[in-house]
Tab-separated table of N, CA and C in Angstrom:
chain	number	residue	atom	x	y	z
J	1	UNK	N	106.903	115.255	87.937
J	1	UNK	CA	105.877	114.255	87.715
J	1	UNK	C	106.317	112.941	88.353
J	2	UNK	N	105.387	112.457	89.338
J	2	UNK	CA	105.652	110.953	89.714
J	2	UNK	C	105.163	109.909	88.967
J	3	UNK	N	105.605	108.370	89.418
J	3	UNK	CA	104.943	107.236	88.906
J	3	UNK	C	104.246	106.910	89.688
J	4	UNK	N	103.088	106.656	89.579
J	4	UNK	CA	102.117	105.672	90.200
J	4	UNK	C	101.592	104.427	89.616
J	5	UNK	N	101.778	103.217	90.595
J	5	UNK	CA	101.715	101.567	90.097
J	5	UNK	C	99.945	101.611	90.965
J	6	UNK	N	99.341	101.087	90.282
J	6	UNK	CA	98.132	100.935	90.984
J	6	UNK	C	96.876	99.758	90.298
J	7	UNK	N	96.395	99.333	90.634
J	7	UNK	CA	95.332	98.188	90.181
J	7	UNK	C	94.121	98.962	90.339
J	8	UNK	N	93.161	98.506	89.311
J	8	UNK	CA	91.860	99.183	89.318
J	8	UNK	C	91.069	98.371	88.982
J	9	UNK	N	90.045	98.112	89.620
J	9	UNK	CA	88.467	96.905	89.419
J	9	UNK	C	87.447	97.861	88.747
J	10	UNK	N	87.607	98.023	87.550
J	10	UNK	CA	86.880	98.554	86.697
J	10	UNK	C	86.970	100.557	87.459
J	11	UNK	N	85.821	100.961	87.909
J	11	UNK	CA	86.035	102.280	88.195
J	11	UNK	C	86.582	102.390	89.439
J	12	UNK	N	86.645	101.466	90.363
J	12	UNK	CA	87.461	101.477	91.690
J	12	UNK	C	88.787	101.037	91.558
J	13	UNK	N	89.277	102.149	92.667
J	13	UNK	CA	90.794	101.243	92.478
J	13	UNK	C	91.462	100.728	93.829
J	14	UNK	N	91.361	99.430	93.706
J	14	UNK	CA	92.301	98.539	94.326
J	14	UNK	C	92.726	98.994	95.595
J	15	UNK	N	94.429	99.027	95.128
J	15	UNK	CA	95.716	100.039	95.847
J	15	UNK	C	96.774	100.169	94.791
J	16	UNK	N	97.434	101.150	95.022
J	16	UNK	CA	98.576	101.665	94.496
J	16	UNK	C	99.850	102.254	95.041
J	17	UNK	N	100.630	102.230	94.877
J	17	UNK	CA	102.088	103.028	95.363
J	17	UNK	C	102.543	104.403	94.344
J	18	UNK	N	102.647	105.191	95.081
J	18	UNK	CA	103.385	106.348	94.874
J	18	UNK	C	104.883	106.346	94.814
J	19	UNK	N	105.323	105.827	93.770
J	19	UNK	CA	106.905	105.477	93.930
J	19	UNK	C	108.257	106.506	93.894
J	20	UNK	N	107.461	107.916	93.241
J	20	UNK	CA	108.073	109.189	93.404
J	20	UNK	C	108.415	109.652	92.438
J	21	UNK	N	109.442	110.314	91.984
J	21	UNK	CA	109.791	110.266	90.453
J	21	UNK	C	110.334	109.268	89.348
J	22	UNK	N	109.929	109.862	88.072
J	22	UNK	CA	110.719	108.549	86.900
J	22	UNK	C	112.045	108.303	87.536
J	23	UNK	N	112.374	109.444	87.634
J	23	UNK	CA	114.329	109.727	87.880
J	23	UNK	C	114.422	108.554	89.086
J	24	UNK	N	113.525	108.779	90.065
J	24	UNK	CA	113.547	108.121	91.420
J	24	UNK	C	113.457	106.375	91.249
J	25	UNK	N	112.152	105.742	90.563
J	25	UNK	CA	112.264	104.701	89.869
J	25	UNK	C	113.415	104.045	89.171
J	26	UNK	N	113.977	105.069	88.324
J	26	UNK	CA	115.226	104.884	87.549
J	26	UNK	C	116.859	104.637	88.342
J	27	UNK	N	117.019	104.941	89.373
J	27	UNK	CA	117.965	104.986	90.526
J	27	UNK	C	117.047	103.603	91.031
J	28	UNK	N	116.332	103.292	91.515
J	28	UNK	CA	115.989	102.193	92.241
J	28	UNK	C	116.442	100.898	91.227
J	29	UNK	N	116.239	100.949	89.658
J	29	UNK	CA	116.345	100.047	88.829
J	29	UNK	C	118.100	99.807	88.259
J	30	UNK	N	118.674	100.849	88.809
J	30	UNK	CA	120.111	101.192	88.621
J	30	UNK	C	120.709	100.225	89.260
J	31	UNK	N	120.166	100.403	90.907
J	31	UNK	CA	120.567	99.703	92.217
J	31	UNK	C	120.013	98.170	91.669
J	32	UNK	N	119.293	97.898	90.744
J	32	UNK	CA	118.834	96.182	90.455
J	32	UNK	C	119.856	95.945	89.855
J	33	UNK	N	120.017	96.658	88.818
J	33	UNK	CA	121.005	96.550	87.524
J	33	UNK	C	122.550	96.178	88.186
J	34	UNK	N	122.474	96.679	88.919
J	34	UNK	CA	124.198	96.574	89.732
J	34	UNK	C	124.547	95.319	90.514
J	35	UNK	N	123.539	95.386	91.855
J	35	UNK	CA	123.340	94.534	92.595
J	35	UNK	C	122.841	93.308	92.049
J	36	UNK	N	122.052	92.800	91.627
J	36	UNK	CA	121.096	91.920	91.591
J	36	UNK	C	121.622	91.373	90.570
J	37	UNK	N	121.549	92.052	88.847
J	37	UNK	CA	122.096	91.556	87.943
J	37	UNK	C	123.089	91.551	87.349
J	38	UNK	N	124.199	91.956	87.901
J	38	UNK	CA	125.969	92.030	87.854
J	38	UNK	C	126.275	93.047	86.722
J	39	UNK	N	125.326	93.679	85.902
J	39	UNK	CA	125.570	95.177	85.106
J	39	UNK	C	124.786	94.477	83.964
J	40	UNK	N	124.161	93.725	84.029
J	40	UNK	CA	123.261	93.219	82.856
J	40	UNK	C	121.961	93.089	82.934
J	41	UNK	N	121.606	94.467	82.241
J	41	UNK	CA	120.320	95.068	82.590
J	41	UNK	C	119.249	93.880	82.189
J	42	UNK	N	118.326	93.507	82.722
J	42	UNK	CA	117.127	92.179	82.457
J	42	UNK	C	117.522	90.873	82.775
J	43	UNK	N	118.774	90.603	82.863
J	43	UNK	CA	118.996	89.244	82.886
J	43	UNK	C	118.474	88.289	84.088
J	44	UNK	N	117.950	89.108	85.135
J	44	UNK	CA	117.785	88.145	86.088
J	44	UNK	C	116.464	88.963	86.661
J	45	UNK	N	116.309	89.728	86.894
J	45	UNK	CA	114.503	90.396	86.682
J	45	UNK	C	114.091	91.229	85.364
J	46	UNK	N	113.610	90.498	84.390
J	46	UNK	CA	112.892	91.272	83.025
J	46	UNK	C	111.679	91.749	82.906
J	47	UNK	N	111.033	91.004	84.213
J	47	UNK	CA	109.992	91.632	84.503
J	47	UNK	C	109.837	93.320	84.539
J	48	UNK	N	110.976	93.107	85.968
J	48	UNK	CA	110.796	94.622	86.481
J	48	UNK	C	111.565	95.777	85.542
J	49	UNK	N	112.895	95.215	85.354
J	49	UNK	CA	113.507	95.888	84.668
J	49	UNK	C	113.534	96.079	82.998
J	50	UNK	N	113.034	95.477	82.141
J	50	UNK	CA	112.883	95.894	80.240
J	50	UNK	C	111.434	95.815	80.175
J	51	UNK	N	110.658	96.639	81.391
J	51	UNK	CA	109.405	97.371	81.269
J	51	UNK	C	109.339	98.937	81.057
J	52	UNK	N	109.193	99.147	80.193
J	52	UNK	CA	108.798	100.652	80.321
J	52	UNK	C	108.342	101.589	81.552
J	53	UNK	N	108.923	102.540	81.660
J	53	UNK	CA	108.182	103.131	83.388
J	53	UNK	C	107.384	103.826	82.734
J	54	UNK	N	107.218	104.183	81.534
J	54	UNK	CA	105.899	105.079	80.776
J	54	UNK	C	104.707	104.282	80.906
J	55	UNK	N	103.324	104.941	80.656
J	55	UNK	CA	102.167	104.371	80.474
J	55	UNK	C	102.551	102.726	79.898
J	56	UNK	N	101.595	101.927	80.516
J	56	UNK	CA	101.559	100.493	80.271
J	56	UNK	C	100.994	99.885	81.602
J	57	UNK	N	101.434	98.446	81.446
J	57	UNK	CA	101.124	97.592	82.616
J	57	UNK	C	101.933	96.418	82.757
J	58	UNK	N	101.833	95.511	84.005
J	58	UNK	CA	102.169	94.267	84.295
J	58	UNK	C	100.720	93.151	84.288
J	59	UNK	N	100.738	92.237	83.172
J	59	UNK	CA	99.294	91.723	83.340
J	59	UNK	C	99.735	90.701	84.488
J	60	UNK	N	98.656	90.104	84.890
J	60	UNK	CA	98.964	89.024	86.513
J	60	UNK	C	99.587	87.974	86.157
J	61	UNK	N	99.636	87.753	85.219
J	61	UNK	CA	100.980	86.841	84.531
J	61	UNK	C	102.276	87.160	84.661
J	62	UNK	N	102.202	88.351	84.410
J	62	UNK	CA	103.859	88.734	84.425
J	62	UNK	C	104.183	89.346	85.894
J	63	UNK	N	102.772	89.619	86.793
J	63	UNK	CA	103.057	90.160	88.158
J	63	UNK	C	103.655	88.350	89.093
J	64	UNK	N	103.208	87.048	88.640
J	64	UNK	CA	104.044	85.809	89.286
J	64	UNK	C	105.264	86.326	89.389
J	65	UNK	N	105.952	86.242	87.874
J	65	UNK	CA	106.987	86.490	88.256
J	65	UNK	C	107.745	87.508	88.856
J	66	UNK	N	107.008	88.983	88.469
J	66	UNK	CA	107.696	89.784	88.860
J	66	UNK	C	107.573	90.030	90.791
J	67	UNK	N	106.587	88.970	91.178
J	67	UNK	CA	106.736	88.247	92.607
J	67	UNK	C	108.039	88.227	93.124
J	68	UNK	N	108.569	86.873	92.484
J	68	UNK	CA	109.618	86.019	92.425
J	68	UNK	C	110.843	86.771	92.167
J	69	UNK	N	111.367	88.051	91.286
J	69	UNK	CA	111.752	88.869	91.303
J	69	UNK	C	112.375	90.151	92.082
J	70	UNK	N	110.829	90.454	92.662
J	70	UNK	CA	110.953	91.073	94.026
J	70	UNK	C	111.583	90.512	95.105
J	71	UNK	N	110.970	89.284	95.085
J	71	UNK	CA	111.647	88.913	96.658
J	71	UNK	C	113.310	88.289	96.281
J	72	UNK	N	113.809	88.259	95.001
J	72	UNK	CA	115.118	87.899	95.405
J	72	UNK	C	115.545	89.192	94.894
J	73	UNK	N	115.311	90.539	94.888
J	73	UNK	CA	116.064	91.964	94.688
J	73	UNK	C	115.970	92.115	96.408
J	74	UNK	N	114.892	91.686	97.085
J	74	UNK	CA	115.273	91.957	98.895
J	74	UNK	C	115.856	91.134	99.422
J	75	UNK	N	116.273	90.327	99.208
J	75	UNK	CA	117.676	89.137	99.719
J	75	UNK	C	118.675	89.907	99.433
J	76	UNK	N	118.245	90.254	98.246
J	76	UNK	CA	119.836	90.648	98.077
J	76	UNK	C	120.545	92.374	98.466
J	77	UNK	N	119.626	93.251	98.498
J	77	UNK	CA	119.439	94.204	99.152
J	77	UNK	C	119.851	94.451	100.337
J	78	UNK	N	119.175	93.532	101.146
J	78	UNK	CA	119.349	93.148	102.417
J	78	UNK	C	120.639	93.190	103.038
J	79	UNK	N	121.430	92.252	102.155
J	79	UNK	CA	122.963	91.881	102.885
J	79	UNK	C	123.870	93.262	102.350
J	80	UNK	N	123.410	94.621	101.942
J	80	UNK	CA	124.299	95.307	101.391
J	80	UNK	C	124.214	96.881	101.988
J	81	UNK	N	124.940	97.364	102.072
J	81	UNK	CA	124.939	98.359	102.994
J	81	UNK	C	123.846	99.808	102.219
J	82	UNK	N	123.614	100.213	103.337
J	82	UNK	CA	122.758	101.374	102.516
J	82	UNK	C	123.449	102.589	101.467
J	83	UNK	N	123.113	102.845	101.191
J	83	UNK	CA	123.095	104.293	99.842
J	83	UNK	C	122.842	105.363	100.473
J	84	UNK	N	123.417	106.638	99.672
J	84	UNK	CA	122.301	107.979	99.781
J	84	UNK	C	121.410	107.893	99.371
J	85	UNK	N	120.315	108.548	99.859
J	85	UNK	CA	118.881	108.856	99.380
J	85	UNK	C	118.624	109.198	98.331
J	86	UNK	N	119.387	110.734	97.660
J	86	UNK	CA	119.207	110.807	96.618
J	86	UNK	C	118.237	112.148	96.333
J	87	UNK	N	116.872	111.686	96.816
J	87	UNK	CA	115.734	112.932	95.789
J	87	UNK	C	115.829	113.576	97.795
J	88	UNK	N	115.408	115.243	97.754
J	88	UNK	CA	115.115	115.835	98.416
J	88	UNK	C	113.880	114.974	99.649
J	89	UNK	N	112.536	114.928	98.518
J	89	UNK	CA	111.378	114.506	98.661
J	89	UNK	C	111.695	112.929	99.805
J	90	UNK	N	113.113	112.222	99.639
J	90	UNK	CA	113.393	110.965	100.351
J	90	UNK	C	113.813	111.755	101.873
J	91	UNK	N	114.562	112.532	101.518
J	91	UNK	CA	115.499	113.254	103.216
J	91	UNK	C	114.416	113.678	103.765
J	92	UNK	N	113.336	114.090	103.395
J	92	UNK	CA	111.692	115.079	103.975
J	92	UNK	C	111.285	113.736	104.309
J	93	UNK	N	111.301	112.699	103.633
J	93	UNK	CA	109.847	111.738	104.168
J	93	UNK	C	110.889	110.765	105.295
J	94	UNK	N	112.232	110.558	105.335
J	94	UNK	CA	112.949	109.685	105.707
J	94	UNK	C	113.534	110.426	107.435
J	95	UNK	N	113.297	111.658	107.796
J	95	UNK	CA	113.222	112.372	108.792
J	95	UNK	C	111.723	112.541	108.990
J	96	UNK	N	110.858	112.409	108.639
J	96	UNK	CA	109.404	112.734	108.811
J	96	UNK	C	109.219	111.450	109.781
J	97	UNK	N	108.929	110.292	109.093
J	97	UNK	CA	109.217	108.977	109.711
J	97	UNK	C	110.353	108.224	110.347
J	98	UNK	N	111.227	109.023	110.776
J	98	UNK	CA	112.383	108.516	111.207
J	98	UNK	C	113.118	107.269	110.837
J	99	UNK	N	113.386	107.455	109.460
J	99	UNK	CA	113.934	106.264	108.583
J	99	UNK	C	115.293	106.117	108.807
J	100	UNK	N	115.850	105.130	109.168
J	100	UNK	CA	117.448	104.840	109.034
J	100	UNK	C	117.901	104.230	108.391
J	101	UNK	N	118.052	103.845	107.090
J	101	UNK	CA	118.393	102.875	106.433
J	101	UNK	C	119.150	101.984	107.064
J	102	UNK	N	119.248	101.136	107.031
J	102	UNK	CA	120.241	100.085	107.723
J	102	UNK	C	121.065	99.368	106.368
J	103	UNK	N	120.412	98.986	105.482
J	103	UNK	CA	120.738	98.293	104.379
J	103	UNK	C	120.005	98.651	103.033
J	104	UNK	N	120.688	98.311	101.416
J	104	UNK	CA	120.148	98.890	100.728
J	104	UNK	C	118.196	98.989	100.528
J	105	UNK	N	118.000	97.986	100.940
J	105	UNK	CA	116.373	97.710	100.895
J	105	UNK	C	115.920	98.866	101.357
J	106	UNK	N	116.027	99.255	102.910
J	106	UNK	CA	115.707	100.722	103.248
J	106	UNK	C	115.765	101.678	102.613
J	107	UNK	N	116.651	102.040	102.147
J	107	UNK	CA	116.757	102.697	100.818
J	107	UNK	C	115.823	103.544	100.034
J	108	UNK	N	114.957	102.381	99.750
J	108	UNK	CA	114.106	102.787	98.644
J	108	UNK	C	112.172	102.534	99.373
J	109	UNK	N	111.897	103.382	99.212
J	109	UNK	CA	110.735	104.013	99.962
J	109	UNK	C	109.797	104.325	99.304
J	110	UNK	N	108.412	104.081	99.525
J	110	UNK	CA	107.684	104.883	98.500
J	110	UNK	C	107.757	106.707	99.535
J	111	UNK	N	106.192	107.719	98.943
J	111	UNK	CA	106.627	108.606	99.355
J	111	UNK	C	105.359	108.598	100.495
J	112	UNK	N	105.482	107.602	101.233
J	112	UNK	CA	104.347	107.393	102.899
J	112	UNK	C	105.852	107.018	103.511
J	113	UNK	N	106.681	106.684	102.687
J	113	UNK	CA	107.727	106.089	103.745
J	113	UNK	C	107.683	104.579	104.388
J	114	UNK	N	106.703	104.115	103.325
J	114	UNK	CA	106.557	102.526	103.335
J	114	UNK	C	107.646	101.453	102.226
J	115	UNK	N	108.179	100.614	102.918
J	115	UNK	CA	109.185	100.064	101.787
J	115	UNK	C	108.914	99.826	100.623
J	116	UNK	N	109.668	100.476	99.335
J	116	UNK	CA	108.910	100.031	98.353
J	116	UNK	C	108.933	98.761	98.089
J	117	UNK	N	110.110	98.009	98.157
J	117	UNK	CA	109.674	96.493	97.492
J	117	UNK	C	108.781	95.716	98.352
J	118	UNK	N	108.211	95.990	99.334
J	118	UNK	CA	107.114	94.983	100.245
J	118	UNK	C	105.854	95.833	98.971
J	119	UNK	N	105.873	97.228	98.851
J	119	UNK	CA	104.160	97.588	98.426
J	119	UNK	C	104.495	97.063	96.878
J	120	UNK	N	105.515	96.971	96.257
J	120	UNK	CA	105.475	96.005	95.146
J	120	UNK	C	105.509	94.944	95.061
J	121	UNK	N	105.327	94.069	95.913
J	121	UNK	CA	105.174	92.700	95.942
J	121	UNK	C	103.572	92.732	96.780
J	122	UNK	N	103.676	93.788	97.450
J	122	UNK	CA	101.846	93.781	97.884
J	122	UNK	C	100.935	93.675	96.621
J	123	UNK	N	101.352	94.466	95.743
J	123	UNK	CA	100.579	95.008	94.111
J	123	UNK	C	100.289	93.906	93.404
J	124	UNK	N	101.678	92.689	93.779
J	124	UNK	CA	101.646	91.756	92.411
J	124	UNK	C	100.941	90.455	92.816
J	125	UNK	N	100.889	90.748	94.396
J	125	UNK	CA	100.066	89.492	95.180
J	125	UNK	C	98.630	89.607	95.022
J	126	UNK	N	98.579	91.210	94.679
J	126	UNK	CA	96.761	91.878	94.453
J	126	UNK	C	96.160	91.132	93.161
J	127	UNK	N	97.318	91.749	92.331
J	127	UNK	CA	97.186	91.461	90.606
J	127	UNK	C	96.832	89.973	90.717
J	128	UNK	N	97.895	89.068	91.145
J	128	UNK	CA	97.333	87.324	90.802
J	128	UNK	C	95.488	87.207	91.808
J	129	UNK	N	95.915	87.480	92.981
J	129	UNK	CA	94.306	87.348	93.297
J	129	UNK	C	93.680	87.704	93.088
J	130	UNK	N	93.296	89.012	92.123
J	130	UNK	CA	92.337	89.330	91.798
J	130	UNK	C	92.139	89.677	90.361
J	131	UNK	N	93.344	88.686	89.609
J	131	UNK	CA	93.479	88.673	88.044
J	131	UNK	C	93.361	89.857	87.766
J	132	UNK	N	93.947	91.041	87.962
J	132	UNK	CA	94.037	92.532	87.307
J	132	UNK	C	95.062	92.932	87.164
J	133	UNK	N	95.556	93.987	86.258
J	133	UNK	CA	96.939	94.300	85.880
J	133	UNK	C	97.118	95.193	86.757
J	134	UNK	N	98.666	95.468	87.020
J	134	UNK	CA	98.885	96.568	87.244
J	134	UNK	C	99.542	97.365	86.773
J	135	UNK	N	98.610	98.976	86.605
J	135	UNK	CA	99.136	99.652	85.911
J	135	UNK	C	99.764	101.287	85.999
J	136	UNK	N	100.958	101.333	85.091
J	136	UNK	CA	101.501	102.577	85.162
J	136	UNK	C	101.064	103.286	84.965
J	137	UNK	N	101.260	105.357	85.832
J	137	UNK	CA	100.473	106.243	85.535
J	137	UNK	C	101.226	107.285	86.127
């Protein structure tokens, strides 16, 4: 079973990311936990990280920050060398599209093989302009 982050205008929806599995999510939030917040899970994105990946949402309130969030988990990403991939489903889409990671940011992919933290900061730029949550599924 995957996660999907997606915004919906009543019966239409928006856009969304296919982020891959919980497990897959959970390794991406590992790599925050380490990197980003020195082994102290929330302290410096609580947004992203002491959210539930189960059913719920980010209302456009909490997508500002979790903006602001995003873009300093890809600074910091950035300057750090890449990882293994990890899920099967990453080596299939990361040879499909000829992905090289260069640094940890590469890394983490949705499953089009689009970066995930740009389509999560795409989501949360949706959410404030168009005052809608976004939500888990």
């Amino acid at each position: 079973m995957g996660l999907y982050l997606c915004i919906f205008d009543g019966e239409d929806e928006v856009d969304g990311v296919e982020v891959g599995s919980y497990a897959d999510f959970g390794t991406f939030r590992t790599a925050v936990a380490t990197h980003v917040e020195g082994g102290v899970e929330g302290s410096r994105c609580p947004i992203l990280m002491l959210h539930s990946d189960c059913d719920g949402q980010w209302s456009p309130e909490e997508a500002v920050a979790l903006r602001a969030e995003l873009a300093e988990i890809i600074r910091k990403f950035a300057e750090l060398p890449p990882e293994p991939l990890g899920s099967d489903w990453k080596f299939k889409v990361a040879k499909m599209f000829g992905l090289r990671p260069a640094n940890l940011d590469d890394c983490f992919f949705d499953v089009d093989g689009e970066p995930l933290l740009d389509r999560l900061i795409g989501l949360a730029r949706l959410s404030v302009e168009r005052n809608l949550p976004i939500l888990f599924q």
